[in-house]
Short mmCIF file of C-alpha atoms and ligand atoms in Angstrom, two decimals:
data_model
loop_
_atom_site.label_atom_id
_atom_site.label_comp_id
_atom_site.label_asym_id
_atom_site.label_seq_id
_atom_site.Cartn_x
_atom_site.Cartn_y
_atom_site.Cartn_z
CA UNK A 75 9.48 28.52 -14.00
CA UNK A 76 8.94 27.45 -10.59
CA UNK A 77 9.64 29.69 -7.92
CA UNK A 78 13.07 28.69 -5.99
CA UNK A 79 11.24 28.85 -2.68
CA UNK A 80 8.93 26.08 -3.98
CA UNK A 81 11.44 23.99 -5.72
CA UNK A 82 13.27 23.78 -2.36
CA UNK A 83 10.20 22.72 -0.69
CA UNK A 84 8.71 20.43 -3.15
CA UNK A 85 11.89 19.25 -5.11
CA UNK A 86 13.47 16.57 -2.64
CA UNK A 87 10.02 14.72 -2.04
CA UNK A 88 8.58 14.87 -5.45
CA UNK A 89 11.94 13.42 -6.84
CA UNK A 90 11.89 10.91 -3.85
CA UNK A 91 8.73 9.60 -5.41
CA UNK A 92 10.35 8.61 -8.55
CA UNK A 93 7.56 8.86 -11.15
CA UNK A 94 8.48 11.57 -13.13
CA UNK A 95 7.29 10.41 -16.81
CA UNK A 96 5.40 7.55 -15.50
CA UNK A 97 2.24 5.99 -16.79
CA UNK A 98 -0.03 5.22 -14.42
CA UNK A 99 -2.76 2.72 -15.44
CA UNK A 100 -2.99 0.24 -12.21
CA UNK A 101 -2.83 1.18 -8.59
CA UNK A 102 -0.16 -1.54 -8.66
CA UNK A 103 1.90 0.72 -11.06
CA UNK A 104 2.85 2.22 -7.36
CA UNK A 105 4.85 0.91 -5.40
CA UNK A 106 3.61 1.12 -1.24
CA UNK A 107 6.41 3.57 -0.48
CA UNK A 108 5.28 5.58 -4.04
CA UNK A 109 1.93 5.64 -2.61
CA UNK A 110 2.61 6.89 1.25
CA UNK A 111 5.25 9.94 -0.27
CA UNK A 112 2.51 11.06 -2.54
CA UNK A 113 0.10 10.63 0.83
CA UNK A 114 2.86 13.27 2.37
CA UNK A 115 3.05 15.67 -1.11
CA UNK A 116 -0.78 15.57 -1.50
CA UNK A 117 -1.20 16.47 2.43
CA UNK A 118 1.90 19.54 1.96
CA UNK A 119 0.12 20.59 -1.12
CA UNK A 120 -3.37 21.00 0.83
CA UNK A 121 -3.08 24.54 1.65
CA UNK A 122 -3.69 25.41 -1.76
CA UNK A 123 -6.75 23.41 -2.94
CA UNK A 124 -8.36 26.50 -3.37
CA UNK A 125 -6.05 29.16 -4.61
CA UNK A 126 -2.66 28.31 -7.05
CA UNK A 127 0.54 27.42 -6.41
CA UNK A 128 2.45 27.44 -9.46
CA UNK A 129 4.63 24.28 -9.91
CA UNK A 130 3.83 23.38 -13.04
CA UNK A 131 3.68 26.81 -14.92
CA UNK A 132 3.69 26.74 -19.22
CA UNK A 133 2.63 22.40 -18.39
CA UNK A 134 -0.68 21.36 -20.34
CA UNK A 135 -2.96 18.33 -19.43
CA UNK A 136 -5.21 17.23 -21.45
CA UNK A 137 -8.24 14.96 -19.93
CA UNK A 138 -9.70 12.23 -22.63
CA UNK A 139 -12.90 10.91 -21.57
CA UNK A 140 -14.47 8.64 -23.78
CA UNK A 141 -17.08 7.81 -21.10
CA UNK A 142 -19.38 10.05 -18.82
CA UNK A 143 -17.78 11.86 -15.77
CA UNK A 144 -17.71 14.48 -13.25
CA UNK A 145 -15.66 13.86 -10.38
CA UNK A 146 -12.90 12.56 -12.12
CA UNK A 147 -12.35 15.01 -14.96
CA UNK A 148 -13.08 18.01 -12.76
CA UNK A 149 -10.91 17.53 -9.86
CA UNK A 150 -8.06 16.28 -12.32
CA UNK A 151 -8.56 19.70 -14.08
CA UNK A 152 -8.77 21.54 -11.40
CA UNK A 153 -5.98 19.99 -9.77
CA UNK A 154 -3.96 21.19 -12.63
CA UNK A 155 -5.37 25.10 -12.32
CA UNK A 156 -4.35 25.10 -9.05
CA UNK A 157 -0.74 24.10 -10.23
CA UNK A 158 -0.49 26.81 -12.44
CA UNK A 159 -0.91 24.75 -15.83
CA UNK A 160 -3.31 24.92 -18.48
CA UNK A 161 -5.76 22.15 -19.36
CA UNK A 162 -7.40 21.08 -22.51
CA UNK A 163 -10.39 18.66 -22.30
CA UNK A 164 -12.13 16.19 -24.73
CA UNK A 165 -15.34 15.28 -22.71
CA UNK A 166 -17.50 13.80 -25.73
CA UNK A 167 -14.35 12.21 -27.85
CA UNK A 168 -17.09 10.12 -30.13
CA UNK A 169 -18.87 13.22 -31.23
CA UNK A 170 -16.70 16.19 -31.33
CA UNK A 171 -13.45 14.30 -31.95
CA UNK A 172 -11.78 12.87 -35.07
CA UNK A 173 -12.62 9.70 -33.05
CA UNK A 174 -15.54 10.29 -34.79
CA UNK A 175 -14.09 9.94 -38.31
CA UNK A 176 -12.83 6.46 -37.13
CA UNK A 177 -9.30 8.09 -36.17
CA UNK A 178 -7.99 4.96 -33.74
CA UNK A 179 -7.26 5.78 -30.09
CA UNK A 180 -3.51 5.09 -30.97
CA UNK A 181 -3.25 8.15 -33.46
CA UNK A 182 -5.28 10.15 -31.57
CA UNK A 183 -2.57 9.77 -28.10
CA UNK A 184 0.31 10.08 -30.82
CA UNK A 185 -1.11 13.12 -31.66
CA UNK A 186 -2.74 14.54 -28.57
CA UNK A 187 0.69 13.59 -26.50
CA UNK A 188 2.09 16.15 -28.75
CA UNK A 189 0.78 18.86 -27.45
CA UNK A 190 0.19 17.95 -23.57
CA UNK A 191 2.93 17.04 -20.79
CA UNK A 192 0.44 14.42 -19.05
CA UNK A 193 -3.02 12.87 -20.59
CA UNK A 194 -5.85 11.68 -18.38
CA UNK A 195 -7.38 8.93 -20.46
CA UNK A 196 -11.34 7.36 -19.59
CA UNK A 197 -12.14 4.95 -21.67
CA UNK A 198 -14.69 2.10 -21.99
CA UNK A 199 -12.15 -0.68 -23.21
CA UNK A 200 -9.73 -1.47 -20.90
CA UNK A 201 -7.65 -3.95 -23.25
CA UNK A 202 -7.44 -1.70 -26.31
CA UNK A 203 -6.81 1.54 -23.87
CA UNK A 204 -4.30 -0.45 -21.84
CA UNK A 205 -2.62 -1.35 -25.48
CA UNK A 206 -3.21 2.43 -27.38
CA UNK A 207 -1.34 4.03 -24.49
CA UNK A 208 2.37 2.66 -25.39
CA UNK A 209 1.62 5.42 -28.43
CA UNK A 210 1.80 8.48 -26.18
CA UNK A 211 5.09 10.17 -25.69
CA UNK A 212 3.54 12.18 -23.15
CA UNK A 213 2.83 9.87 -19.62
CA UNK A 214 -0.98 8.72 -19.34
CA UNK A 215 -2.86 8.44 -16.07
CA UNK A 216 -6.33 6.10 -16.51
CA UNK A 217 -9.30 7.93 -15.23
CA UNK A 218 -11.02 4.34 -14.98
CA UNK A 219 -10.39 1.86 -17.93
CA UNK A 220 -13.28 -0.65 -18.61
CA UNK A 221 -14.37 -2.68 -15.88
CA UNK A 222 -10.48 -3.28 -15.54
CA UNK A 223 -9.11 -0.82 -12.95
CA UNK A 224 -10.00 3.12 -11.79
CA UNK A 225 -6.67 3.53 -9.61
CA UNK A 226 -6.91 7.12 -8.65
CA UNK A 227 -10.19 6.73 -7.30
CA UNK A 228 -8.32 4.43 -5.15
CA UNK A 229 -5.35 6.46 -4.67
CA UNK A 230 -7.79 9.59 -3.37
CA UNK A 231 -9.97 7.28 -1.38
CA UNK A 232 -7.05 5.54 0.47
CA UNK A 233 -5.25 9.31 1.09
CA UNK A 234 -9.33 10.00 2.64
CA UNK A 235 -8.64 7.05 5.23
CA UNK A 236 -4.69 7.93 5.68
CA UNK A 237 -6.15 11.65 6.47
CA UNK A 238 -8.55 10.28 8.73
CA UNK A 239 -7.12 8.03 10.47
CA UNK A 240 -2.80 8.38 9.90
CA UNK A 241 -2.92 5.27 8.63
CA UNK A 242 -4.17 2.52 6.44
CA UNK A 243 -2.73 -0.20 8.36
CA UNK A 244 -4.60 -2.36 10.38
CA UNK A 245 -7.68 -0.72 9.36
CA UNK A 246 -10.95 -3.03 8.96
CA UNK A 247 -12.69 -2.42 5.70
CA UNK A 248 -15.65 -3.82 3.61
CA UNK A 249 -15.58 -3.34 0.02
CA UNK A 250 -19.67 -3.96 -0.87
CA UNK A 251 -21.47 -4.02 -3.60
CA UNK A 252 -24.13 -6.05 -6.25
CA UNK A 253 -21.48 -6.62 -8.29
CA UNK A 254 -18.03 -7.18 -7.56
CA UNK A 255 -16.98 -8.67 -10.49
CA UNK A 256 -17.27 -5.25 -12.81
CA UNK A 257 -16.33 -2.73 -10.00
CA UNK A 258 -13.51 -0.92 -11.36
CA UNK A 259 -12.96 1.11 -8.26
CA UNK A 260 -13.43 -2.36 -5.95
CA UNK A 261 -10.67 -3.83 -7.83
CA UNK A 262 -8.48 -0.64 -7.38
CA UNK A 263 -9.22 -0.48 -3.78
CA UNK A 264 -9.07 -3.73 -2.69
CA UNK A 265 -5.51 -3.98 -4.25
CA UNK A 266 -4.56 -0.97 -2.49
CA UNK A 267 -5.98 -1.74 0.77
CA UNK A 268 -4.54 -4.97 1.13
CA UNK A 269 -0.94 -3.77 -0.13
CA UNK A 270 -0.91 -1.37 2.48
CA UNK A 271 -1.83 -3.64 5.51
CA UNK A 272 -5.63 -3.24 5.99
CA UNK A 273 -7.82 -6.19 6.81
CA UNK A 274 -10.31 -5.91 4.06
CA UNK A 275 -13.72 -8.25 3.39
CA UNK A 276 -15.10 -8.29 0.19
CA UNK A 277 -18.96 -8.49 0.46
CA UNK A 278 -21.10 -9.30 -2.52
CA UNK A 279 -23.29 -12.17 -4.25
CA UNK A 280 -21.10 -14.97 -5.17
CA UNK A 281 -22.32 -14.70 -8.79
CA UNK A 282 -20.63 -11.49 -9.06
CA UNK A 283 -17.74 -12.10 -6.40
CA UNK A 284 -14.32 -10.07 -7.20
CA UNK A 285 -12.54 -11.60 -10.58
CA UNK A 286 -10.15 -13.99 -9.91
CA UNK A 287 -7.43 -12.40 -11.64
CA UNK A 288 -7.71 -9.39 -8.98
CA UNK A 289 -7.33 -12.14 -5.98
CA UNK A 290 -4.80 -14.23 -7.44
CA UNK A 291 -2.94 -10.73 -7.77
CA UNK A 292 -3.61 -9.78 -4.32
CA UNK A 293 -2.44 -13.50 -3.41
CA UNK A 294 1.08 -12.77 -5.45
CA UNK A 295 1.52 -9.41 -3.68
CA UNK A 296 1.67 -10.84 -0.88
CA UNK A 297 -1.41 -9.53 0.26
CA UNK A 298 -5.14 -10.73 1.42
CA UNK A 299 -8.54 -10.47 1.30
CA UNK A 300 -11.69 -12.46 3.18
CA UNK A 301 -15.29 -12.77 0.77
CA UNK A 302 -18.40 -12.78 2.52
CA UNK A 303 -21.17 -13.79 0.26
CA UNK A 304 -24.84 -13.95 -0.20
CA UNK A 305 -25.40 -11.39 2.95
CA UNK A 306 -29.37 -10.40 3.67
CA UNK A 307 -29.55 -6.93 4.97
CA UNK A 308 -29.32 -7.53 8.70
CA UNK A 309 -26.24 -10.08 8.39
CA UNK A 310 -25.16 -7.49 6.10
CA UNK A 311 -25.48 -4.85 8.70
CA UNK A 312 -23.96 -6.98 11.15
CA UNK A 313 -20.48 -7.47 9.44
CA UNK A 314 -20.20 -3.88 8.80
CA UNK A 315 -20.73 -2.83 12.63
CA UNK A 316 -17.42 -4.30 13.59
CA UNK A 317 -15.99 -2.37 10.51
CA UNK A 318 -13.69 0.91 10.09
CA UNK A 319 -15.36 1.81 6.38
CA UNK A 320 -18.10 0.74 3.94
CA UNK A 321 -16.26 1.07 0.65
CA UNK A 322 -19.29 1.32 -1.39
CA UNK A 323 -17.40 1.16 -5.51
CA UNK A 324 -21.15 1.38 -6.97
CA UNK A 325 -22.41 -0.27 -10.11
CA UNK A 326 -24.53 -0.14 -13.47
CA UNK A 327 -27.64 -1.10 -12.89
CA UNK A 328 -29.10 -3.68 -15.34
CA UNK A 329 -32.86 -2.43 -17.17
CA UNK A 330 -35.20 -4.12 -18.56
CA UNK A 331 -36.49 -7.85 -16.84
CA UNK A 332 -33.51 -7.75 -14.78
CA UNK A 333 -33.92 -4.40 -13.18
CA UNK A 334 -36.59 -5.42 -10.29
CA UNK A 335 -33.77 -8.62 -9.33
CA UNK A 336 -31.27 -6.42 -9.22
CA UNK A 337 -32.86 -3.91 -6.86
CA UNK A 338 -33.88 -6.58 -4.48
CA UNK A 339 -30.46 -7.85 -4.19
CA UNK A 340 -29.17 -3.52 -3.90
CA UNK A 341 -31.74 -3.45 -0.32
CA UNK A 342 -29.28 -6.38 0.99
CA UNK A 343 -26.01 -3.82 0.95
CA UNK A 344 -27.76 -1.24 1.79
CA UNK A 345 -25.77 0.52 5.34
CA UNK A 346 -28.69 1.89 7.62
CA UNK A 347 -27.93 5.04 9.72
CA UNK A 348 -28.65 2.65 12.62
CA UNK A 349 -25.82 0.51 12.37
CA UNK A 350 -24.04 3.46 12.29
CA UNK A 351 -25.97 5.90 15.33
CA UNK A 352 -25.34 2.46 17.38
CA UNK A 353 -21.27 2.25 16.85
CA UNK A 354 -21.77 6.32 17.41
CA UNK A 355 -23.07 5.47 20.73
CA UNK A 356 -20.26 3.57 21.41
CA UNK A 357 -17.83 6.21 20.81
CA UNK A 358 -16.76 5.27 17.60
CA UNK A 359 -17.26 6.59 13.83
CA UNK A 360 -17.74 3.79 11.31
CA UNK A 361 -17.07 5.58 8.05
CA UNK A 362 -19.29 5.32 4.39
CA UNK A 363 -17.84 6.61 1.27
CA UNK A 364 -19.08 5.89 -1.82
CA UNK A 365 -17.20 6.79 -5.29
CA UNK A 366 -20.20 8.15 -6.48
CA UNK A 367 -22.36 8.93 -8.31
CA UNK A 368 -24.82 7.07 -6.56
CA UNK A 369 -28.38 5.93 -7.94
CA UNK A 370 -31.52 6.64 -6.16
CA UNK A 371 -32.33 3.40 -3.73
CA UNK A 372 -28.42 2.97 -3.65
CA UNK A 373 -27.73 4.51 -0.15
CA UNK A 374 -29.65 5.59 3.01
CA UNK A 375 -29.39 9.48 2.68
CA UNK A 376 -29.61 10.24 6.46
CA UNK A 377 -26.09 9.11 6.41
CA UNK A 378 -25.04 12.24 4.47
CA UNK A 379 -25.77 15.03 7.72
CA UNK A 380 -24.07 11.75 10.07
CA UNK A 381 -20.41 11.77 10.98
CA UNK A 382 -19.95 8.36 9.24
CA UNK A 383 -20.15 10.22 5.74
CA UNK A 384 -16.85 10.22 3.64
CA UNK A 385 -18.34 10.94 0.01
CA UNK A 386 -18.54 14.06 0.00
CA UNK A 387 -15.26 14.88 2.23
CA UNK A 388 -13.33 13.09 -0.14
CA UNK A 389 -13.92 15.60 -3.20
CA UNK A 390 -11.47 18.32 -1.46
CA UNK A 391 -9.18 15.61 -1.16
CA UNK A 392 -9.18 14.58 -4.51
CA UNK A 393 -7.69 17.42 -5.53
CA UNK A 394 -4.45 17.62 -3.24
CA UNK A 395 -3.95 13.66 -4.57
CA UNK A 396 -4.61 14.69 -8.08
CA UNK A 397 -2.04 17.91 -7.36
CA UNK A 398 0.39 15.72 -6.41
CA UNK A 399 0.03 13.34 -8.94
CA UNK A 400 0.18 15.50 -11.63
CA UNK A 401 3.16 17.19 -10.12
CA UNK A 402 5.18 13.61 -9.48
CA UNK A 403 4.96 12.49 -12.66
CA UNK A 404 5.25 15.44 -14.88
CA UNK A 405 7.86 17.04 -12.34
CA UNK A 406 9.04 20.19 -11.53
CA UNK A 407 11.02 21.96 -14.06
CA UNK A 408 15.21 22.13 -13.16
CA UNK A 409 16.40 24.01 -10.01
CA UNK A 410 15.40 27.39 -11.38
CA UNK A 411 18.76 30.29 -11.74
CA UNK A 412 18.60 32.39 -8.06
CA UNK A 413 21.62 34.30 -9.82
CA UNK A 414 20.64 37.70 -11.30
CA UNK A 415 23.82 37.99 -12.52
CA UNK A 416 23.06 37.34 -16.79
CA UNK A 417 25.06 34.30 -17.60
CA UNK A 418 25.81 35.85 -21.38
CA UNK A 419 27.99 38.76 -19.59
N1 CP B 729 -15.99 8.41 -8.96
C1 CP B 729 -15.98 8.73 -10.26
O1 CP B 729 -15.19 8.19 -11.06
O2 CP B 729 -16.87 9.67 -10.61
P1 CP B 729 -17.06 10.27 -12.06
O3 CP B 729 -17.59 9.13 -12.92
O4 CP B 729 -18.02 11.38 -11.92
O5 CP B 729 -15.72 10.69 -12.58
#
């Protein structure tokens, strides 16, 4: 049961956000106002990021990840420690699952919804996850779907700029990367950014520019984007200097005869700590983050000990945005009894 004091702190705002039982497989599945009150229960809920608070005593998640992951699994479970839940994890659903006995990803939510209040869900196919999930009865959150969407990577990285800065508006950010096209985080991201007012450039090679489903969606939400493509390193370098973040989503790298191409074509995003000690000189911070994990050659690693770095700030605040997540949509139990008094007398 949650503890009256913190139902009559939490209670108005988390019902305010309305997503109590909600799935939550786009960013777009949030409305802007959805997004900026779980900014505000995310920021309340800081204090405890490292101990418990217990609003969501006796819930269960359970986190489904049919593909690799650290950042995301973690912090969602430990996002739900600190709430006072209990977690149960599938981290290798192919091997140690009855996904391996063929069991379809529709059964296995039918089933696993049964015994958790909210499911974290990874998975590799975006259009049979996206279709599998209408079998839960318990709400599903995607920890990255495909090449489709990752929205809480989003939803944690845009809370990192709203911490930083107070706002998202009117903020100037590059998205970069190799590839665009299959950047689950980049689409995310640049749906979330643009919703919520910054002036965002998408930077990449123009055979892997963003999708054009994800800018014909940003187009019908009213929203925009600029594309810069084809950048060399110093042109590259150049756009970024008059930016407020390098939104760095990361991608696989090809093997085989296509590796050596690819890593060519890596050198031309590549942010150098001079770009950055030359804004610093001007009194200003241009930030880096990058959703991680990052491959060797990816980054320039003087930029982790340099004010500019995000990536590694962001991790605490992945967890108060997970907290508040999981609290909004599995919501607090009913205004607990402050009477003493027992009701069968
Ligand atoms: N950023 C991210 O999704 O990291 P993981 O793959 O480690 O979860």
């Amino acid at each position: 049961m949650t503890e009256p004091a913190q139902f009559e702190t939490f209670g108005p705002l988390v019902e305010k956000i309305e997503i109590k039982g909600q799935n939550l497989l786009s960013i777009n599945d949030l409305s802007n106002s959805q997004i900026l009150d779980l900014f505000e229960l995310g920021r309340r809920l800081e204090p405890w990021n490292r101990s418990v608070i217990n609003l969501l005593p006796g819930r269960v998640l359970a986190t489904l990840f049919f593909q690799p992951s650290t950042r995301t699994r973690l912090s969602f479970e430990t996002a739900m420690h600190r709430l006072g839940g209990a977690v149960l994890t599938e981290t290798t659903p192919l091997i140690s699952s009855s996904a391996a006995k063929e069991e379809s990803l529709d059964d296995m939510l039918r089933v696993v919804s049964k015994y958790a209040n909210v499911i974290v869900l990874r998975h590799f196919d975006d259009v049979e996850a996206r279709r599998a999930v209408a079998s839960s009865e318990a709400p599903v959150i995607s920890g990255g779907f495909g090449q489709w969407e990752h929205p809480t990577q989003a939803l944690l990285d845009l809370y990192t700029l709203w911490r930083i800065y107070g706002r998202v508006e009117g903020l100037r950010v590059c998205i970069a990367s190799t590839d665009l096209n299959h950047a689950r985080t980049g689409h995310s991201m640049a749906y979330g950014l643009a919703r919520l007012g910054a002036k965002v450039t998408l930077a990449s090679p123009m055979a892997t520019r963003t999708p054009d489903e994800v800018l014909a969606k940003i187009g019908s939400l009213g929203a925009s984007v600029d594309e810069e493509f084809d950048l060399e390193q110093d042109s590259f370098n150049d756009l970024i200097y008059d930016m407020d973040l390098v939104y760095l989503p990361g991608c696989s790298a090809p093997k085989g005869p296509e590796a050596e191409a690819f890593k060519l074509t890596m050198e031309k995003y590549l942010v150098r700590h001079e770009t950055l000690q030359r804004a610093e000189k001007e009194g200003r911070t241009i930030y880096v983050t990058h959703t991680l994990p990052r491959r060797q050659g990816e980054m320039d690693l003087a930029i982790d000990s340099m004010p500019s770095e995000l990536y590694f700030k962001a991790i605490a605040f992945s967890v108060s945005i997970r907290m508040a997540l999981l609290v909004g949509i599995a919501g607090l139990e009913d205004a607990p009894q402050t009477s003493l008094v027992n009701p069968g007398v």
